[in-house]
Amino acid sequence: MSLNLRNASTEKDRIVYVKLRSVNLPLKTAVSDAKVLTGRQNALKDVALLFAEIETQQGFYGMGFTYTLRTGGPAQFAFANEVAPFLIGEDPNDISRLWSKLVWAGASVGRSGLSTQAIAALDTALWDLKARRANLPLSKLLGSHRDSVRCYNTSGGYLQASVEEIIEKAGASLDRGIGGVKMKVGHPDRKLDLSRVNAVRKALGDNTPLMVDVNQQWDRTTAMRMGRALEQYDLQWIEEPLDAYDVEGHAMLSAALDTPVGTGEMLVSADEVSAYVERGAVDVLMHDAPRVGGVTPFLKVASQAESKGMILAPHFVMEIHLHLAAAYAHETWVEHFEWLEPAFNERLEIRNGHMIVPDRPGLGFTLHEQLAGWTVAESEVGKRP
Ligand SMILES: [Mg+2]
């Protein structure tokens, strides 16, 4: 028996071209969570996306993206423009080294938050490229545990919606095969929260997974009282009951309640997420690859969470997180949002409560030409091969 080395190229590939594109993708309906009701933020009208496309000397291509809500889109684009030239001439396979190189290039503004969020677009494009080169879906390149992931809908359950509207949208989600429903709470009138959850639970019946999301607007006392009042509804989890940085508060709450407690979406580095994992402060880890700096740092924390047996339910961007969730050992969920669908030519298939991992190579997405209409800035570095 001889090994087939025909395809093993000894020549190192090089990154020769990077295209960056800043896009403001409008939402069909403006939405409000508890941060709007407490006056801290305005209703959300669009998503600011930063797309990165990378090409190599040998003709390989990868696409990744990051995003921000309400502020920071132009700053992410500006920072990505400053660091993208550091990729030119580099071997696209050395993703961990390139992540460090980009972080060091921008070390003066820190290794968390806006700078690493900009790097996330480039990092994700490198992972997409590597998986495309291997002709594998990203989940398979990482080492998959499953071909589909349980999914729930969030976009129908915001606070500006009446309870009738939430129930109607929940029914439509379940009819199309989505496996659970999340609704926003955190209304200043706590009784109103409870009556809305009561109505939705009654309408859905006992067997449909139902989650609530407080978007950080309770203090510890309120979270404990509301958490206890909500136990009767057999919720899948209570999300962001407290300030995103209150590790001890989350630890106390998750120890006291039967209902699982989750957080992580607002954390903007792997270290910040690690603080929760090391302390065992949550039951459901909900970090977000674009927000923590890309697929590379996301996976580092996910592997720590695996050793603690945590549930993984990454926040938003199902287009990326579906692959990362499929490669996680324990119970996992992806969040269904149709918001980003206009950016892509492909749609994710949903069946029997699960989102199916696409069998296309990489993330499995190509950019739709209508993105041009929402593009606010673009730039190129290097030369196309
Ligand atoms: Mg949330």
mmCIF file of N, CA and C and ligand atoms in Angstrom, residues 33 35 152 154 158 182 184 213-215 237 239-240 265 286 315 335 337, ligand 1:
data_model
loop_
_atom_site.group_PDB
_atom_site.id
_atom_site.type_symbol
_atom_site.label_atom_id
_atom_site.label_comp_id
_atom_site.label_asym_id
_atom_site.label_seq_id
_atom_site.Cartn_x
_atom_site.Cartn_y
_atom_site.Cartn_z
ATOM 1 N N ASP A 33 -35.517 45.756 23.161
ATOM 2 C CA ASP A 33 -35.395 44.856 24.303
ATOM 3 C C ASP A 33 -35.424 45.710 25.571
ATOM 4 N N LYS A 35 -33.243 47.065 27.328
ATOM 5 C CA LYS A 35 -32.331 48.217 27.395
ATOM 6 C C LYS A 35 -32.995 49.473 26.824
ATOM 7 N N TYR A 152 -33.793 27.795 18.146
ATOM 8 C CA TYR A 152 -34.954 28.519 18.672
ATOM 9 C C TYR A 152 -35.008 29.883 18.016
ATOM 10 N N THR A 154 -35.713 34.007 18.129
ATOM 11 C CA THR A 154 -35.706 35.161 19.028
ATOM 12 C C THR A 154 -36.426 36.353 18.410
ATOM 13 N N TYR A 158 -39.694 40.238 20.833
ATOM 14 C CA TYR A 158 -39.213 41.498 21.424
ATOM 15 C C TYR A 158 -40.309 42.206 22.222
ATOM 16 N N LYS A 182 -37.848 32.148 22.170
ATOM 17 C CA LYS A 182 -37.347 33.013 23.242
ATOM 18 C C LYS A 182 -38.124 34.315 23.213
ATOM 19 N N LYS A 184 -38.410 38.303 25.096
ATOM 20 C CA LYS A 184 -37.738 39.299 25.924
ATOM 21 C C LYS A 184 -38.601 39.589 27.151
ATOM 22 N N ASP A 213 -35.238 36.382 28.044
ATOM 23 C CA ASP A 213 -34.000 37.158 27.943
ATOM 24 C C ASP A 213 -34.220 38.527 28.573
ATOM 25 N N VAL A 214 -33.427 38.832 29.595
ATOM 26 C CA VAL A 214 -33.607 40.067 30.371
ATOM 27 C C VAL A 214 -32.703 41.196 29.862
ATOM 28 N N ASN A 215 -31.747 40.860 28.989
ATOM 29 C CA ASN A 215 -30.810 41.868 28.469
ATOM 30 C C ASN A 215 -30.207 42.729 29.574
ATOM 31 N N TRP A 237 -34.051 28.352 29.767
ATOM 32 C CA TRP A 237 -33.070 29.144 30.505
ATOM 33 C C TRP A 237 -33.565 30.570 30.714
ATOM 34 N N GLU A 239 -31.899 34.256 30.407
ATOM 35 C CA GLU A 239 -30.702 34.808 29.757
ATOM 36 C C GLU A 239 -30.415 36.229 30.235
ATOM 37 N N GLU A 240 -29.146 36.503 30.482
ATOM 38 C CA GLU A 240 -28.679 37.829 30.909
ATOM 39 C C GLU A 240 -29.574 38.463 31.972
ATOM 40 N N GLU A 265 -23.170 37.027 25.808
ATOM 41 C CA GLU A 265 -23.196 37.713 24.505
ATOM 42 C C GLU A 265 -22.518 39.073 24.515
ATOM 43 N N MET A 286 -23.089 31.611 26.400
ATOM 44 C CA MET A 286 -23.716 32.221 25.220
ATOM 45 C C MET A 286 -22.785 33.200 24.528
ATOM 46 N N HIS A 315 -24.589 33.346 20.824
ATOM 47 C CA HIS A 315 -25.501 34.464 20.558
ATOM 48 C C HIS A 315 -25.513 34.847 19.067
ATOM 49 N N GLU A 335 -29.318 30.215 17.690
ATOM 50 C CA GLU A 335 -30.375 31.220 17.759
ATOM 51 C C GLU A 335 -30.809 31.578 16.335
ATOM 52 N N PHE A 337 -32.325 33.854 13.680
ATOM 53 C CA PHE A 337 -32.656 35.233 13.317
ATOM 54 C C PHE A 337 -32.641 35.287 11.794
HETATM 55 MG MG MG B 1 -29.753 37.872 24.365
#
